[in-house]
Amino acid sequence: MFAAPVLHSEWIKIRSLRGSLGSLVAVFAVTVTVTVLVRAAAGHTATDKGDDPLFGAFYALTFGQVAALAFGATAFSCEFRDGALCVSLAAVPGRTRFYVAKTAVVGVGALATGLVTTFVTFLAGQAFIGSDALGLGEPGALRACVGGGVYLALMALLAAGLTAVLRSAVAVLSILVPFLLIVSFVVGDVAGTAADLMPDRAGQQVLHQHPSGALGPWSGLAVTAAWTAAALLAGWWAVRRRDA
Amino acid sequence: MTSIDIQQLTKEYGTRRAVDRLTFRVGPGRVTGFLGPNGAGKSTTLRLVLGLARPSSGTALIGGRPYAAHPRPLHVAGALLDPRAAHGARTARDHLLALAVSNGIAVRRVDEVLELAGVATVADRRIRTFSLGMRQRLGIAAALLGDPDVVVLDEPSNGLDPEGIAWIRELVRDLARAGRTVLVSSHLMNETAAFADHLVVLGRGRLLADTPMREFLDAHSTRRVRVRTADPDRLHAALARAGHTVARSGDGHCTVDGADAAEVGAVAAAAGVPVLELRDERASLEEAYLALTADETEFAATPLQEA
């Protein structure tokens, strides 16, 4: 019943920190810029013949997701410096209420930014291709735009939950970024089904026009959502149980 | 009015008892000084009172219920715990605004407390540019945001200049005069003596004293009289006959332990000795406090041994 003031308060905390607000803007700016630059430079050839052209349209999301992780991590890590959590919990002593409000603001912020990012990326990128361009009416295109936005929000929340457990954005980002960008990328093509269940690979199924492998577009996103839910539950437990 | 009630409060970290079966009450309308050596458990107690840490056993209530059970707690109690806690990248105004909004406090109150704490001119600067003293003032502004009945300040004079310290002194007195419950922890005795009406003293997590300031001074200091006379020899003899021990100093003064001015004056009058100066010497709060906590200091330096 006191949800609205706490949500508003958490939004003020995020928008008043350059780091948090900056990473949210970077999700959009990085993804769209990389897409436009790559398309402008390479044009049609950017998409290999054999690859899924729809997935190729979201190539730059690999970079945008790092900003999403940074957003989720910094939005929480600011509470774990120099007793800031004491001030926050003195104002909102209900730990669950505090955690849910913060998570909701991170999730909604990332989802809104994510959706704008995927739609703009898709439309702007296709504008460079000419006659072979995909439209939103293309099978799977709308699903990929919506799913991609959800994917970015899930990534931000994954980082947020882990930060609540580890209490440090640096620790979380130095685990997640190598894990998602390197391990999954290297191992990905080699190992079969196990790598398909990694949070990033599973979730990115939704960006393919014709997803290959065991997971479909939505079931893949559901696997990522399960990873995120696990991180958020662990974070909830940590915030509730630990002394501030 | 609202008071703080602490009952059998205990907090253990592993095998160490930071707070050990504390029971005391902090009443309204007076400033309660919260004293104790470093590591005595003062800050832990304050954190337990504010629901930031969970007690191992016992209770700490504000206005009859746990702090966390108040729906808009900043209206009930305001606290300054750690001046570094405000995020350096935010402006002072945004820091207070986020707190105010969470408790349904009017936005104009943010400007009021910024003004009250003397940081209105730097309200839109990032907190990382603040000195420790300015951060203390911002922390006090945050504590007063909800116009609470209970104000808890942990070492508020840290980092403040003399003007700031005088400001704190007046502020806590004004708050108490307005009927509020004011608890101020400190390790600065002269400071505490200047504003506290009541004292709660901790040592190694246990309660050592919970008394009015005046009683504390009387109980923990020896009575002593300083007297100057034109005829020290006769006065000494008279005092010795009356059973007093006299310590003599070079310049014609002497001090009489365990007596007060009335007794010494009567002895001198009976002996017909002219007295030039006569006054009670009272121990300072610092002396009284050190006498009480001598055995309870966790981190004490041993005097350097002469070879």
XYZ file of C-alpha atoms in Angstrom:
551
model
C 0.000 0.000 0.000
C 3.066 2.215 0.294
C 4.464 0.891 -2.955
C 4.230 4.062 -5.045
C 6.364 6.314 -2.797
C 9.064 3.654 -2.497
C 9.094 3.067 -6.273
C 9.366 6.807 -6.842
C 12.193 7.027 -4.317
C 14.106 4.215 -6.024
C 13.673 5.925 -9.386
C 15.125 9.146 -7.934
C 18.104 7.138 -6.680
C 18.749 5.734 -10.146
C 18.259 8.902 -12.140
C 20.458 10.874 -9.731
C 23.455 8.593 -10.286
C 25.384 9.212 -13.489
C 26.693 5.639 -13.484
C 23.261 4.025 -13.393
C 21.479 6.423 -15.716
C 24.490 6.441 -18.028
C 24.494 2.665 -18.445
C 20.792 2.732 -19.199
C 21.365 5.289 -21.946
C 24.368 3.257 -23.119
C 22.181 0.194 -23.728
C 20.401 2.176 -26.417
C 23.307 4.270 -27.650
C 25.822 1.434 -27.983
C 23.468 -0.997 -29.682
C 22.089 1.488 -32.180
C 25.463 3.088 -32.905
C 27.239 -0.216 -33.510
C 24.393 -1.377 -35.750
C 24.398 1.800 -37.799
C 28.189 1.900 -38.121
C 28.462 -1.738 -39.127
C 25.623 -1.418 -41.611
C 26.911 1.830 -43.045
C 30.379 0.350 -43.491
C 29.482 -3.116 -44.639
C 25.936 -2.735 -45.890
C 24.482 -5.921 -47.152
C 27.593 -8.028 -46.657
C 27.391 -7.704 -42.887
C 25.075 -10.664 -42.851
C 26.683 -13.850 -44.021
C 24.695 -15.773 -46.530
C 24.353 -18.858 -44.347
C 23.364 -17.028 -41.183
C 19.950 -16.152 -39.945
C 19.346 -12.615 -41.338
C 17.060 -11.723 -38.440
C 19.701 -12.671 -35.874
C 22.230 -10.668 -37.881
C 20.040 -7.592 -37.454
C 20.586 -7.816 -33.679
C 24.328 -8.409 -33.868
C 25.043 -5.277 -31.784
C 22.921 -6.540 -28.886
C 26.041 -8.418 -27.736
C 27.477 -5.025 -26.773
C 24.249 -3.523 -25.546
C 23.748 -6.353 -23.085
C 27.001 -5.436 -21.310
C 25.537 -1.993 -20.630
C 22.360 -3.679 -19.376
C 24.436 -5.766 -16.967
C 26.253 -2.635 -15.801
C 22.919 -0.885 -15.236
C 21.533 -3.699 -13.097
C 24.757 -4.023 -11.127
C 25.340 -0.310 -10.428
C 21.713 0.303 -9.517
C 22.201 -2.118 -6.607
C 25.858 -1.673 -5.796
C 25.363 1.973 -4.790
C 23.591 0.634 -1.693
C 26.611 -1.345 -0.587
C 29.074 1.511 -0.224
C 29.905 3.071 3.116
C 26.718 2.107 4.864
C 24.354 3.608 2.282
C 22.092 0.616 2.885
C 21.651 1.788 6.488
C 20.232 5.091 5.275
C 17.969 3.350 2.756
C 16.697 0.775 5.231
C 16.175 3.398 7.917
C 13.770 5.067 5.484
C 12.203 1.823 4.202
C 12.756 -0.821 6.905
C 10.690 -3.507 5.159
C 13.481 -5.420 3.446
C 11.190 -7.166 0.983
C 9.418 -3.921 0.097
C 12.769 -2.212 -0.438
C 14.103 -5.068 -2.575
C 10.974 -5.478 -4.670
C 10.736 -1.734 -5.330
C 14.350 -1.491 -6.416
C 14.109 -4.593 -8.579
C 10.899 -3.357 -10.167
C 12.440 0.001 -11.085
C 15.501 -1.727 -12.555
C 13.300 -4.168 -14.467
C 10.875 -1.600 -15.825
C 13.666 0.815 -16.723
C 15.629 -1.871 -18.529
C 12.542 -3.240 -20.278
C 11.448 0.161 -21.585
C 14.970 0.973 -22.737
C 15.384 -2.523 -24.144
C 12.228 -2.349 -26.245
C 13.088 1.050 -27.671
C 16.587 -0.244 -28.386
C 15.541 -3.392 -30.226
C 12.916 -1.668 -32.373
C 15.173 1.242 -33.289
C 18.098 -1.103 -33.922
C 16.043 -3.312 -36.176
C 14.488 -0.498 -38.197
C 17.644 1.617 -38.427
C 19.807 -1.348 -39.359
C 17.467 -2.524 -42.090
C 17.337 0.964 -43.601
C 20.881 0.442 -44.878
C 20.254 -2.841 -46.628
C 18.053 -1.727 -49.442
C 15.992 -4.243 -51.366
C 16.774 -7.227 -49.107
C 15.710 -5.397 -45.955
C 13.454 -7.147 -43.508
C 10.296 -5.401 -42.343
C 8.468 -5.763 -39.066
C 5.971 -7.871 -40.994
C 8.664 -10.474 -41.716
C 7.935 -13.752 -39.840
C 9.564 -13.593 -36.414
C 10.649 -9.945 -36.677
C 8.127 -8.520 -34.249
C 8.730 -11.439 -31.893
C 12.482 -10.798 -32.044
C 12.076 -7.085 -31.266
C 9.810 -7.708 -28.269
C 11.824 -10.716 -27.086
C 15.087 -8.807 -27.431
C 13.757 -6.045 -25.170
C 12.699 -8.619 -22.594
C 16.105 -10.275 -22.924
C 17.893 -7.010 -22.076
C 15.650 -6.507 -19.041
C 16.374 -10.074 -17.857
C 20.110 -9.434 -18.182
C 19.861 -6.261 -16.098
C 17.891 -8.122 -13.427
C 20.337 -11.036 -13.458
C 23.141 -8.603 -12.623
C 20.953 -6.831 -10.051
C 20.163 -10.052 -8.181
C 23.779 -11.178 -8.164
C 24.905 -7.764 -6.927
C 22.512 -8.029 -3.983
C 24.259 -11.295 -3.068
C 27.874 -10.291 -3.730
C 27.463 -6.615 -2.735
C 29.841 -5.382 -5.448
C 29.265 -4.338 -9.040
C 32.902 -4.988 -9.872
C 32.683 -8.575 -8.649
C 29.446 -9.197 -10.533
C 30.609 -7.660 -13.798
C 33.940 -9.459 -13.674
C 32.046 -12.719 -13.374
C 29.233 -12.072 -15.824
C 30.985 -10.263 -18.660
C 33.694 -12.880 -19.259
C 31.147 -15.616 -18.645
C 28.680 -14.305 -21.195
C 31.033 -12.866 -23.773
C 33.881 -15.350 -23.749
C 32.992 -18.674 -22.192
C 29.628 -18.941 -23.835
C 30.991 -17.690 -27.149
C 33.955 -20.076 -27.231
C 32.270 -23.107 -25.759
C 29.028 -22.343 -27.499
C 29.644 -23.798 -30.947
C 31.530 -26.778 -29.579
C 29.435 -28.224 -26.834
C 25.891 -29.093 -27.702
C 22.961 -28.848 -25.388
C 24.699 -27.716 -22.176
C 25.860 -24.462 -23.762
C 22.396 -23.900 -25.164
C 21.180 -23.503 -21.589
C 23.545 -20.616 -20.825
C 21.510 -17.511 -19.971
C 22.646 -15.541 -23.010
C 22.500 -18.270 -25.658
C 19.143 -19.534 -24.483
C 17.636 -16.059 -24.424
C 19.044 -15.101 -27.811
C 17.033 -17.877 -29.443
C 14.222 -15.358 -29.586
C 16.277 -13.242 -32.016
C 16.501 -16.008 -34.628
C 14.046 -16.340 -37.443
C 14.566 -20.083 -37.449
C 15.983 -21.105 -34.058
C 18.078 -24.254 -34.217
C 18.708 -26.565 -31.296
C 16.494 -27.869 -28.564
C 15.050 -24.570 -27.425
C 12.482 -22.515 -29.276
C 12.348 -18.700 -29.120
C 10.078 -18.423 -26.091
C 11.308 -21.512 -24.259
C 14.831 -20.152 -24.658
C 13.783 -16.853 -23.152
C 12.110 -18.810 -20.351
C 15.457 -20.487 -19.567
C 17.077 -17.048 -19.259
C 14.168 -15.957 -17.087
C 14.836 -18.953 -14.836
C 18.476 -17.890 -14.413
C 17.333 -14.362 -13.601
C 14.691 -15.601 -11.165
C 17.319 -17.681 -9.357
C 19.617 -14.646 -9.053
C 16.761 -12.438 -7.847
C 15.670 -14.995 -5.244
C 19.221 -15.301 -3.968
C 19.439 -11.506 -3.775
C 16.128 -11.327 -1.907
C 17.340 -13.896 0.576
C 20.599 -11.984 1.090
C 18.883 -8.620 1.613
C 16.387 -10.114 4.055
C 18.810 -12.178 6.078
C 21.910 -10.061 6.407
C 22.446 -7.213 8.821
C 22.723 -3.925 6.991
C 5.775 11.473 23.810
C 7.903 8.811 22.252
C 10.695 7.075 24.088
C 13.260 4.406 23.279
C 12.918 1.264 25.383
C 15.679 -1.290 25.410
C 15.106 -4.577 27.203
C 17.740 -7.272 27.722
C 19.194 -6.380 24.334
C 21.995 -8.714 23.235
C 23.939 -8.965 19.984
C 26.548 -11.624 19.391
C 29.014 -11.738 16.530
C 30.311 -15.295 16.613
C 31.397 -15.789 20.198
C 31.885 -12.097 20.922
C 29.110 -10.228 22.666
C 29.044 -6.735 21.222
C 25.981 -5.849 23.272
C 25.305 -7.732 26.485
C 21.851 -7.744 28.106
C 21.348 -4.000 27.929
C 18.299 -2.527 29.575
C 17.630 1.194 29.628
C 15.115 3.784 28.564
C 15.733 7.034 26.761
C 13.038 9.483 27.762
C 11.644 12.562 26.016
C 12.390 16.170 26.831
C 16.062 15.750 27.618
C 19.343 15.084 25.864
C 20.768 11.695 26.727
C 24.509 11.364 26.224
C 25.557 7.893 25.120
C 29.121 7.260 26.232
C 31.611 4.442 26.194
C 35.081 3.572 24.987
C 35.653 2.518 21.383
C 34.218 -0.946 20.848
C 31.866 -0.666 23.832
C 28.855 -1.382 21.616
C 27.387 2.108 21.176
C 27.041 1.986 17.402
C 25.835 -1.614 17.473
C 23.145 -0.628 19.969
C 22.009 2.239 17.741
C 21.884 -0.083 14.718
C 19.759 -2.538 16.695
C 17.410 0.261 17.759
C 16.926 1.224 14.103
C 16.339 -2.350 12.958
C 19.458 -2.377 10.787
C 20.858 -5.381 12.604
C 18.932 -8.195 14.219
C 19.351 -8.675 17.977
C 20.483 -12.108 19.167
C 17.920 -11.670 21.939
C 16.020 -8.915 23.693
C 14.090 -6.010 22.231
C 14.590 -2.400 21.263
C 11.374 -0.435 20.838
C 10.622 3.094 19.740
C 7.225 4.362 20.830
C 6.281 0.859 21.958
C 7.013 -0.973 18.730
C 10.078 -1.990 16.733
C 11.369 0.777 14.479
C 10.733 -1.335 11.387
C 7.065 -1.763 12.335
C 6.349 1.941 11.845
C 4.823 2.468 8.392
C 6.597 5.797 7.779
C 9.513 5.519 10.176
C 11.238 8.814 9.332
C 8.300 10.581 10.975
C 8.971 8.680 14.204
C 12.750 8.626 14.462
C 15.574 10.245 12.543
C 19.143 9.070 12.778
C 22.630 10.085 11.773
C 24.797 6.974 11.851
C 27.586 7.327 9.301
C 28.190 10.616 7.482
C 29.939 8.769 4.638
C 26.771 6.813 3.844
C 25.423 9.361 1.349
C 26.499 8.392 -2.187
C 29.213 10.752 -3.405
C 27.872 10.988 -6.954
C 24.480 12.381 -5.881
C 23.706 15.948 -5.053
C 22.707 16.723 -1.494
C 19.210 17.633 -2.643
C 18.690 14.361 -4.564
C 19.943 12.376 -1.570
C 17.347 13.990 0.690
C 14.669 13.930 -1.997
C 14.878 10.129 -2.370
C 14.532 9.767 1.412
C 11.672 12.253 1.636
C 9.666 10.713 -1.198
C 9.935 7.197 0.280
C 8.220 8.405 3.457
C 5.667 10.707 1.886
C 7.426 13.825 3.176
C 6.666 17.070 1.310
C 9.395 18.147 -1.100
C 9.561 21.618 0.443
C 10.714 20.008 3.687
C 13.937 19.065 1.856
C 14.744 22.736 1.383
C 13.788 23.473 4.982
C 16.222 20.958 6.443
C 18.974 21.950 4.008
C 18.524 25.502 5.278
C 18.331 24.388 8.908
C 21.543 22.364 8.660
C 23.380 25.173 6.898
C 24.018 23.314 3.641
C 21.404 25.044 1.465
C 24.080 26.856 -0.555
C 25.702 23.559 -1.593
C 22.453 21.639 -2.108
C 23.102 21.057 -5.812
C 26.734 20.058 -5.464
C 27.776 16.426 -5.550
C 28.302 15.025 -2.090
C 31.806 13.797 -2.908
C 32.952 17.415 -2.935
C 31.792 17.850 0.680
C 34.091 18.004 3.672
C 33.410 15.651 6.575
C 31.793 18.523 8.440
C 29.417 19.246 5.548
C 28.545 15.574 5.333
C 27.748 15.609 9.056
C 25.426 18.539 8.477
C 23.774 16.725 5.575
C 23.367 13.645 7.773
C 21.701 15.768 10.437
C 19.454 17.311 7.788
C 18.423 13.763 6.822
C 17.767 12.865 10.460
C 15.431 15.854 10.857
C 13.661 15.342 7.525
C 10.528 13.698 8.923
C 10.310 16.102 11.892
C 10.623 13.049 14.162
C 9.907 12.753 17.889
C 13.088 10.742 18.380
C 16.480 11.938 17.156
C 19.518 9.647 17.307
C 22.938 11.075 16.454
C 26.102 8.958 16.419
C 29.190 11.122 16.993
C 27.627 14.228 15.420
C 30.536 16.564 16.192
C 33.062 14.488 14.203
C 34.754 16.692 11.656
C 32.834 19.830 12.600
C 34.592 23.138 13.158
C 34.104 24.974 16.484
C 31.152 26.862 15.042
C 29.568 23.603 13.935
C 30.092 22.055 17.349
C 28.389 25.017 19.004
C 25.553 24.654 16.489
C 25.086 20.959 17.353
C 25.006 21.821 21.050
C 22.233 24.369 20.562
C 20.385 22.100 18.147
C 20.183 19.090 20.467
C 19.162 21.298 23.376
C 16.433 22.916 21.296
C 15.185 19.509 20.182
C 14.977 18.351 23.801
C 13.301 21.573 24.910
C 10.644 20.952 22.273
C 9.907 17.666 24.057
C 11.761 15.340 21.739
C 13.760 12.290 22.726
C 17.388 12.955 21.884
C 20.143 10.335 22.076
C 23.649 11.508 21.199
C 26.621 9.191 21.268
C 30.043 10.652 21.690
C 33.477 10.003 23.007
C 34.150 13.696 23.552
C 33.498 14.309 27.235
C 33.617 18.083 27.249
C 31.181 18.152 24.359
C 28.788 15.758 26.033
C 29.028 17.655 29.306
C 27.960 20.781 27.444
C 24.599 19.430 26.275
C 23.593 16.218 28.029
C 21.066 16.115 30.869
C 21.267 12.390 31.303
C 23.962 9.808 30.683
C 23.986 6.203 29.556
C 27.455 4.670 29.738
C 28.487 1.391 28.129
C 31.604 -0.677 28.651
C 32.259 -3.903 26.755
C 28.633 -4.089 25.721
C 27.280 -3.794 29.254
C 25.460 -0.955 30.949
C 27.775 0.847 33.383
C 25.588 3.807 34.238
C 22.153 5.235 33.474
C 21.821 8.364 35.587
C 21.263 12.096 35.412
C 24.467 13.952 34.599
C 24.665 15.664 38.012
C 24.334 12.395 39.913
C 26.900 10.789 37.661
C 29.426 13.489 38.456
C 28.710 13.266 42.173
C 28.909 9.503 42.234
C 32.078 9.119 40.238
C 34.189 11.952 41.529
C 35.685 12.460 44.937
C 34.719 15.567 46.850
C 37.556 18.028 47.179
C 37.925 21.560 48.491
C 40.476 24.118 47.486
C 41.355 26.642 50.152
C 43.824 29.519 50.490
C 44.624 31.095 53.785
C 46.943 33.670 55.286
C 47.973 31.186 57.988
C 48.392 27.723 56.467
C 50.018 26.123 59.499
C 47.152 26.875 61.860
C 44.548 25.818 59.296
C 46.366 22.554 58.666
C 46.505 21.794 62.333
C 42.807 22.593 62.739
C 41.841 20.456 59.734
C 44.044 17.595 60.933
C 42.319 17.736 64.310
C 38.962 17.554 62.523
C 40.177 14.409 60.767
C 40.814 15.787 57.265
C 43.815 15.018 55.095
C 45.393 18.089 53.606
C 47.579 18.273 50.542
C 49.644 21.430 50.362
C 50.859 23.083 47.253
C 53.640 25.642 46.918
C 51.695 28.842 46.430
C 49.748 28.917 49.683
C 46.839 26.816 48.335
C 45.911 23.529 49.770
C 43.337 20.933 48.847
C 41.281 18.872 51.230
C 40.016 15.543 49.919
C 36.688 14.095 50.965
C 35.244 17.339 52.275
C 33.144 20.173 50.959
C 33.437 23.917 51.342
C 30.872 24.070 54.169
C 32.861 21.686 56.356
C 36.218 23.320 55.723
C 34.728 26.787 56.186
C 33.284 25.760 59.564
C 36.628 24.324 60.722
C 38.445 27.484 59.678
C 35.897 29.738 61.401
C 36.052 27.716 64.614
C 39.845 27.966 64.602
C 39.693 31.690 63.812
C 41.856 31.336 60.712
C 41.248 33.980 58.008
C 40.297 32.327 54.724
C 41.155 34.129 51.497
C 39.617 31.663 49.079
C 37.431 28.616 49.486
C 35.713 26.551 46.830
C 34.485 23.081 45.967
C 36.391 21.388 43.189
C 34.231 19.135 41.140
C 35.632 16.475 38.878
C 34.990 17.065 35.193
C 32.846 14.598 33.272
C 36.033 13.299 31.741
C 37.550 12.452 35.118
C 34.341 10.865 36.343
C 34.005 8.894 33.134
C 37.590 7.685 33.189
C 37.191 6.598 36.805
C 34.160 4.548 35.803
C 35.493 3.011 32.602
C 39.097 2.426 33.650
C 38.540 -1.319 33.719
C 36.230 -1.464 30.745
C 38.385 -0.048 27.984
C 38.984 -2.590 25.294
C 41.732 -0.768 23.442
C 43.968 0.894 25.999
C 47.549 1.939 25.539
C 50.007 0.741 28.140
C 52.322 3.480 29.378
C 55.816 3.328 27.897
C 58.122 1.539 30.269
C 61.255 3.387 31.256
C 64.338 1.283 30.678
